[in-house]
Short mmCIF file of C-alpha atoms in Angstrom, two decimals:
data_model
loop_
_atom_site.label_atom_id
_atom_site.label_comp_id
_atom_site.label_asym_id
_atom_site.label_seq_id
_atom_site.Cartn_x
_atom_site.Cartn_y
_atom_site.Cartn_z
CA MET A 1493 22.75 -2.44 86.21
CA PRO A 1494 21.53 -4.65 83.34
CA TRP A 1495 17.86 -3.86 83.89
CA CYS A 1496 18.59 -0.14 83.68
CA ARG A 1497 20.22 -0.61 80.30
CA LEU A 1498 17.21 -2.64 79.13
CA VAL A 1499 14.79 0.11 80.15
CA LEU A 1500 16.93 2.70 78.38
CA VAL A 1501 16.94 0.67 75.11
CA LEU A 1502 13.16 0.30 75.22
CA ILE A 1503 12.73 4.04 75.74
CA VAL A 1504 14.98 4.84 72.74
CA LEU A 1505 13.13 2.38 70.49
CA SER A 1506 9.80 3.86 71.54
CA LEU A 1507 10.99 7.36 70.65
CA ARG A 1508 12.28 6.21 67.23
CA ASN A 1509 8.98 4.48 66.43
CA SER A 1510 7.01 7.58 67.30
CA GLU A 1511 9.23 9.62 64.94
CA SER A 1512 8.96 7.12 62.09
CA PHE A 1513 5.22 6.47 62.34
CA PRO A 1514 3.65 9.50 64.06
CA ASN A 1515 -0.10 8.99 64.63
CA ASN A 1516 -0.78 12.68 64.57
CA LYS A 1517 0.79 13.00 61.07
CA PHE A 1518 -1.61 10.48 59.54
CA GLU A 1519 -4.65 11.81 61.36
CA ASP A 1520 -3.96 15.51 60.96
CA THR A 1521 -1.82 15.99 57.89
CA GLY A 1522 -2.93 12.84 56.01
CA GLU A 1523 -6.65 13.61 56.04
CA ASP A 1524 -6.00 17.23 55.14
CA ALA A 1525 -3.62 16.33 52.29
CA GLU A 1526 -5.64 13.50 50.75
CA PRO A 1527 -8.54 15.63 49.48
CA VAL A 1528 -6.05 18.08 47.96
CA GLU A 1529 -4.26 15.30 46.07
CA SER A 1530 -7.61 13.80 44.95
CA ASP A 1531 -8.80 17.15 43.59
CA MET A 1532 -5.61 17.54 41.59
CA VAL A 1533 -6.01 14.08 40.01
CA GLU A 1534 -9.63 14.74 39.14
CA ASP A 1535 -8.71 18.06 37.53
CA GLU A 1536 -6.07 16.34 35.42
CA ILE A 1537 -8.53 13.65 34.33
CA ASP A 1538 -11.17 16.23 33.48
CA SER A 1539 -8.59 18.21 31.55
CA LYS A 1540 -7.60 15.16 29.51
CA ASN A 1541 -11.21 14.24 28.84
CA GLU A 1542 -12.08 17.68 27.56
CA THR A 1543 -12.36 17.53 23.76
CA LEU A 1544 -11.62 20.25 21.29
CA CYS A 1545 -15.34 20.54 20.73
CA ASP A 1546 -15.84 21.59 24.38
CA GLN A 1547 -13.27 24.32 23.92
CA CYS A 1548 -14.59 25.50 20.54
CA SER A 1549 -14.97 29.21 20.04
CA PRO A 1550 -16.45 30.26 16.67
CA ASP A 1551 -14.57 33.56 16.87
CA LEU A 1552 -11.27 31.66 16.81
CA CYS A 1553 -12.13 29.39 13.87
CA PRO A 1554 -9.82 29.69 10.85
CA ALA A 1555 -11.38 30.99 7.66
CA ALA A 1556 -12.48 28.29 5.19
CA LEU A 1557 -10.93 29.31 1.87
CA GLY A 1558 -10.90 27.78 -1.61
CA CYS A 1559 -14.09 25.78 -1.06
CA ARG A 1560 -15.15 24.81 -4.58
CA ALA A 1561 -18.01 22.65 -3.27
CA GLY A 1562 -19.21 25.06 -0.61
CA ILE A 1563 -18.87 25.09 3.16
CA VAL A 1564 -19.91 22.55 5.82
CA LEU A 1565 -19.50 22.40 9.60
CA ASP A 1566 -16.63 20.44 11.13
CA SER A 1567 -17.06 17.39 13.36
CA CYS A 1568 -17.72 19.64 16.37
CA GLY A 1569 -20.42 21.60 14.57
CA CYS A 1570 -18.48 24.72 15.44
CA CYS A 1571 -16.10 25.79 12.65
CA SER A 1572 -16.71 25.98 8.91
CA GLU A 1573 -14.61 23.91 6.52
CA CYS A 1574 -14.62 22.98 2.84
CA GLY A 1575 -17.10 20.33 1.76
CA ASN A 1576 -15.89 17.36 -0.27
CA LEU A 1577 -16.10 17.53 -4.06
CA GLU A 1578 -17.99 15.22 -6.39
CA GLY A 1579 -16.25 11.84 -6.54
CA GLN A 1580 -14.38 12.26 -3.24
CA PRO A 1581 -14.93 9.79 -0.36
CA CYS A 1582 -17.30 10.89 2.38
CA ASP A 1583 -18.96 9.95 5.68
CA LEU A 1584 -22.39 8.37 5.30
CA ASP A 1585 -23.58 9.87 8.57
CA SER A 1586 -23.52 13.53 9.58
CA ARG A 1587 -20.79 13.22 12.22
CA ASN A 1588 -17.96 14.25 9.88
CA SER A 1589 -15.58 12.01 11.78
CA PHE A 1590 -13.42 10.40 9.07
CA TYR A 1591 -13.63 11.34 5.37
CA GLY A 1592 -15.65 14.53 5.78
CA LEU A 1593 -19.00 15.77 4.52
CA CYS A 1594 -20.11 16.47 0.96
CA GLY A 1595 -20.49 20.03 -0.20
CA SER A 1596 -23.48 21.88 -1.58
CA ASP A 1597 -25.97 19.90 -3.75
CA LEU A 1598 -23.99 16.70 -3.09
CA GLN A 1599 -24.96 13.60 -1.16
CA CYS A 1600 -22.92 10.69 0.17
CA LYS A 1601 -23.79 7.37 -1.48
CA ILE A 1602 -22.29 3.94 -2.15
CA ASP A 1603 -22.26 3.12 -5.85
CA ILE A 1604 -21.82 -0.60 -6.54
CA SER A 1605 -22.55 -0.41 -10.27
CA ASP A 1606 -18.88 0.02 -11.29
CA LEU A 1607 -17.32 -2.30 -8.72
CA GLY A 1608 -14.83 -4.84 -9.99
CA LEU A 1609 -14.30 -8.31 -8.60
CA GLY A 1610 -12.97 -8.15 -5.05
CA GLU A 1611 -13.33 -4.37 -4.75
CA ILE A 1612 -14.78 -2.90 -1.55
CA PRO A 1613 -17.50 -0.28 -2.01
CA GLU A 1614 -16.60 3.14 -0.73
CA PRO A 1615 -19.05 6.00 -0.12
CA GLN A 1616 -18.55 8.92 -2.48
CA CYS A 1617 -20.05 12.34 -3.00
CA ILE A 1618 -22.60 12.29 -5.84
CA CYS A 1619 -24.46 15.29 -7.21
CA LYS A 1620 -28.14 15.29 -6.27
CA PHE A 1621 -29.12 16.74 -9.64
CA GLN A 1622 -27.83 14.97 -12.74
CA GLU A 1623 -29.35 17.22 -15.40
CA ALA A 1624 -26.84 18.91 -17.67
CA VAL A 1625 -26.57 22.70 -17.88
CA CYS A 1626 -25.09 24.96 -20.54
CA GLY A 1627 -22.61 27.52 -19.25
CA SER A 1628 -22.12 31.01 -20.61
CA ASP A 1629 -18.71 29.81 -21.82
CA GLY A 1630 -20.47 27.52 -24.32
CA ARG A 1631 -19.45 24.43 -22.41
CA THR A 1632 -21.82 21.67 -21.32
CA TYR A 1633 -21.61 20.70 -17.64
CA MET A 1634 -23.06 17.28 -16.86
CA ASN A 1635 -24.60 18.49 -13.60
CA ILE A 1636 -24.95 21.63 -11.50
CA CYS A 1637 -22.18 20.50 -9.14
CA GLN A 1638 -19.62 20.45 -11.95
CA PHE A 1639 -20.84 23.88 -13.05
CA LYS A 1640 -20.47 25.35 -9.55
CA GLU A 1641 -16.96 23.93 -9.27
CA ALA A 1642 -16.01 25.60 -12.57
CA ALA A 1643 -17.76 28.85 -11.63
CA TYR A 1644 -15.59 29.12 -8.52
CA SER A 1645 -12.48 29.66 -10.65
CA THR A 1646 -14.13 31.34 -13.68
CA LEU A 1647 -15.21 34.91 -13.01
CA GLY A 1648 -18.64 35.76 -14.41
CA LEU A 1649 -19.56 32.21 -15.44
CA SER A 1650 -23.33 31.72 -15.43
CA VAL A 1651 -25.93 29.18 -16.55
CA GLU A 1652 -26.98 30.00 -20.09
CA GLU A 1653 -29.78 27.44 -20.21
CA ASN A 1654 -30.84 24.15 -18.69
CA GLY A 1655 -29.77 21.15 -20.69
CA PRO A 1656 -26.60 20.72 -22.76
CA CYS A 1657 -25.26 23.42 -25.06
CA ARG A 1658 -26.33 23.01 -28.66
CA THR A 1659 -23.14 22.19 -30.48
CA ALA A 1660 -21.72 20.63 -33.61
CA PRO A 1661 -20.23 17.14 -33.07
CA LEU A 1662 -16.95 16.81 -31.22
CA ILE A 1663 -14.89 13.63 -31.63
CA LYS A 1664 -13.61 12.78 -28.16
CA VAL A 1665 -11.92 9.49 -29.07
CA PRO A 1666 -10.78 9.26 -32.71
CA PRO A 1667 -9.87 6.02 -34.53
CA HIS A 1668 -6.27 4.92 -33.94
CA ASN A 1669 -3.86 3.56 -36.54
CA LEU A 1670 -3.80 -0.24 -36.51
CA VAL A 1671 -1.67 -3.02 -37.99
CA ASN A 1672 -2.81 -6.63 -38.03
CA VAL A 1673 -2.12 -9.91 -39.80
CA THR A 1674 -4.18 -11.35 -42.63
CA GLY A 1675 -7.08 -13.51 -41.53
CA SER A 1676 -7.50 -11.78 -38.17
CA THR A 1677 -10.26 -9.49 -36.88
CA MET A 1678 -9.85 -5.81 -36.02
CA SER A 1679 -12.07 -2.87 -35.07
CA PHE A 1680 -11.88 0.93 -35.04
CA LEU A 1681 -13.56 2.97 -32.26
CA CYS A 1682 -14.94 6.50 -32.54
CA GLU A 1683 -16.57 8.38 -29.61
CA VAL A 1684 -18.56 11.54 -30.39
CA PHE A 1685 -20.23 14.21 -28.24
CA ALA A 1686 -22.99 16.33 -29.77
CA TYR A 1687 -26.32 17.98 -29.00
CA PRO A 1688 -28.57 17.35 -30.82
CA MET A 1689 -27.29 13.81 -31.09
CA ALA A 1690 -25.05 13.14 -34.07
CA LEU A 1691 -25.25 10.56 -36.82
CA ILE A 1692 -21.97 8.61 -37.22
CA GLU A 1693 -20.90 7.08 -40.53
CA TRP A 1694 -17.77 5.23 -41.65
CA LYS A 1695 -16.07 5.74 -45.02
CA LYS A 1696 -12.85 4.50 -46.60
CA ASP A 1697 -10.07 6.16 -48.64
CA GLY A 1698 -11.97 9.36 -49.43
CA ASN A 1699 -14.94 7.51 -50.94
CA ASP A 1700 -18.44 8.73 -50.20
CA VAL A 1701 -19.78 5.20 -49.90
CA THR A 1702 -20.98 4.54 -46.34
CA LEU A 1703 -19.71 1.32 -44.83
CA PRO A 1704 -20.47 -1.52 -44.53
CA GLY A 1705 -22.42 -1.31 -47.77
CA ASP A 1706 -22.92 -4.83 -49.11
CA ASP A 1707 -19.58 -6.13 -47.79
CA PRO A 1708 -20.40 -9.12 -45.50
CA HIS A 1709 -17.09 -9.13 -43.61
CA ILE A 1710 -17.47 -5.49 -42.46
CA SER A 1711 -19.96 -4.48 -39.75
CA VAL A 1712 -20.76 -1.23 -37.94
CA GLN A 1713 -22.32 -0.91 -34.50
CA THR A 1714 -23.28 2.31 -32.68
CA ARG A 1715 -24.68 2.84 -29.20
CA GLY A 1716 -25.07 5.63 -26.66
CA GLY A 1717 -22.35 6.44 -24.17
CA PRO A 1718 -20.07 6.19 -22.38
CA GLN A 1719 -21.29 9.60 -21.14
CA LYS A 1720 -24.54 11.46 -21.67
CA TYR A 1721 -24.99 12.95 -25.13
CA GLU A 1722 -22.20 10.77 -26.47
CA LEU A 1723 -22.21 8.04 -29.09
CA SER A 1724 -19.69 5.22 -29.49
CA SER A 1725 -19.33 3.60 -32.90
CA TRP A 1726 -17.25 0.58 -33.92
CA LEU A 1727 -16.25 -0.56 -37.39
CA GLN A 1728 -15.23 -4.22 -37.40
CA ILE A 1729 -13.55 -6.20 -40.17
CA GLU A 1730 -13.36 -9.99 -39.96
CA GLY A 1731 -10.93 -12.14 -41.95
CA LEU A 1732 -8.57 -9.32 -42.91
CA ALA A 1733 -7.27 -9.36 -46.48
CA PRO A 1734 -4.61 -7.14 -48.10
CA GLY A 1735 -7.38 -5.21 -49.88
CA ASP A 1736 -8.75 -4.05 -46.51
CA ALA A 1737 -5.69 -1.89 -45.90
CA GLY A 1738 -6.36 1.81 -46.16
CA THR A 1739 -7.63 4.92 -44.36
CA TYR A 1740 -10.97 4.69 -42.55
CA ARG A 1741 -12.88 7.84 -41.60
CA CYS A 1742 -15.35 8.34 -38.77
CA VAL A 1743 -17.76 11.09 -39.89
CA ALA A 1744 -20.19 12.65 -37.36
CA HIS A 1745 -22.77 15.28 -38.26
CA ASN A 1746 -25.92 16.95 -36.96
CA ALA A 1747 -27.87 20.08 -37.89
CA LEU A 1748 -25.12 22.32 -36.55
CA GLY A 1749 -22.12 20.87 -38.34
CA SER A 1750 -19.93 17.95 -39.28
CA VAL A 1751 -16.56 16.60 -38.17
CA SER A 1752 -14.39 13.62 -39.10
CA ALA A 1753 -11.29 11.76 -37.91
CA SER A 1754 -9.26 9.02 -39.61
CA GLY A 1755 -7.31 5.91 -38.72
CA VAL A 1756 -4.99 3.93 -41.01
CA LEU A 1757 -5.20 0.15 -41.22
CA GLY A 1758 -2.19 -1.89 -42.27
CA VAL A 1759 -2.61 -5.54 -43.24
CA LEU A 1760 0.52 -7.74 -43.29
CA GLY A 1761 1.24 -11.34 -44.12
CA PRO A 1762 2.54 -13.65 -41.35
CA ASP A 1763 6.23 -13.16 -42.24
CA GLU A 1764 5.83 -9.39 -42.59
CA MET A 1765 3.94 -9.26 -39.30
CA SER A 1766 6.71 -11.15 -37.51
CA ALA A 1767 9.33 -8.74 -38.83
CA TYR A 1768 7.11 -5.76 -37.96
CA LEU A 1769 6.65 -6.93 -34.39
CA SER A 1770 10.36 -7.61 -33.98
CA GLU A 1771 11.26 -4.16 -35.25
CA ASN A 1772 8.74 -2.43 -33.04
CA MET A 1773 9.78 -4.36 -29.94
CA THR A 1774 13.35 -3.19 -30.56
CA GLU A 1775 12.13 0.41 -30.71
CA MET A 1776 9.88 0.10 -27.64
CA PHE A 1777 12.27 -1.75 -25.36
CA GLY A 1778 15.59 -0.55 -26.71
CA TYR A 1779 17.22 -3.92 -27.38
CA ASP A 1780 17.40 -6.52 -30.13
CA GLN A 1781 15.95 -9.88 -29.12
CA THR A 1782 17.97 -11.62 -31.86
CA ARG A 1783 21.29 -10.47 -30.42
CA GLU A 1784 23.47 -13.23 -29.03
CA TYR A 1785 25.41 -12.78 -25.82
CA ASP A 1786 28.66 -14.51 -24.95
CA GLU A 1787 28.12 -14.18 -21.22
CA ASP A 1788 25.40 -15.35 -18.89
CA TYR A 1789 23.60 -12.77 -16.78
CA TYR A 1790 21.88 -13.57 -13.52
#
């Protein structure tokens, strides 16, 4: 009969629905399984959120070796690592999160005194104590941080005395040979280190006469620097004439000794200067500017 078939279809559909969406599976298994799955997710999240600092074990920290500026703690405050040297970038705070921390007797500061136009200031490690010390090697160290850095690699190096080593003058930048055209202006530079401070004089062609003498177109200027216990001296000649050509000596002396260095000045006429420049450009760049080429190069 048709109604019997209809009843049978309804029974089959009912059985299939109970298999596909069993109430007891959601109520029994679902509630039991959900907390398990939630615990697993939370464990994974906690595991990901754990930082290396939380897992730090001082016994497992690698040894900090070759630390010329001493040892500091890492960003976790757990392991030791090398501190940054003088002049290296650093973190202004104590978190040690980017550049790192300065080593012993160093502090992190921003120095804007030497910034050029458009430059961005960057924190650097600067020695806390800027007094010079004399090492047992006879060398002057401009601060205790530089001394400690040298002492790390020099066995037995010690501080001989506070302050610079007493020494005869040392010419750090000697005069250089110069060539210029008549009528122009030129200058020689001489930089000297000495303690006690040296007296710098200029002489010409082996003469004992100290320049400028009574020559109005020659002038001498001396000032301290660029570093401590250094002097920089310039000899300037205006309106160059052929008679100004020669050898100029920078002579530095103090109670402990004397030293000198020389530079040669050449003075050329306009035509000679043009030929000189042409010849030297050929030597420097390896080609002759007067050469003619038959082909065009692009």
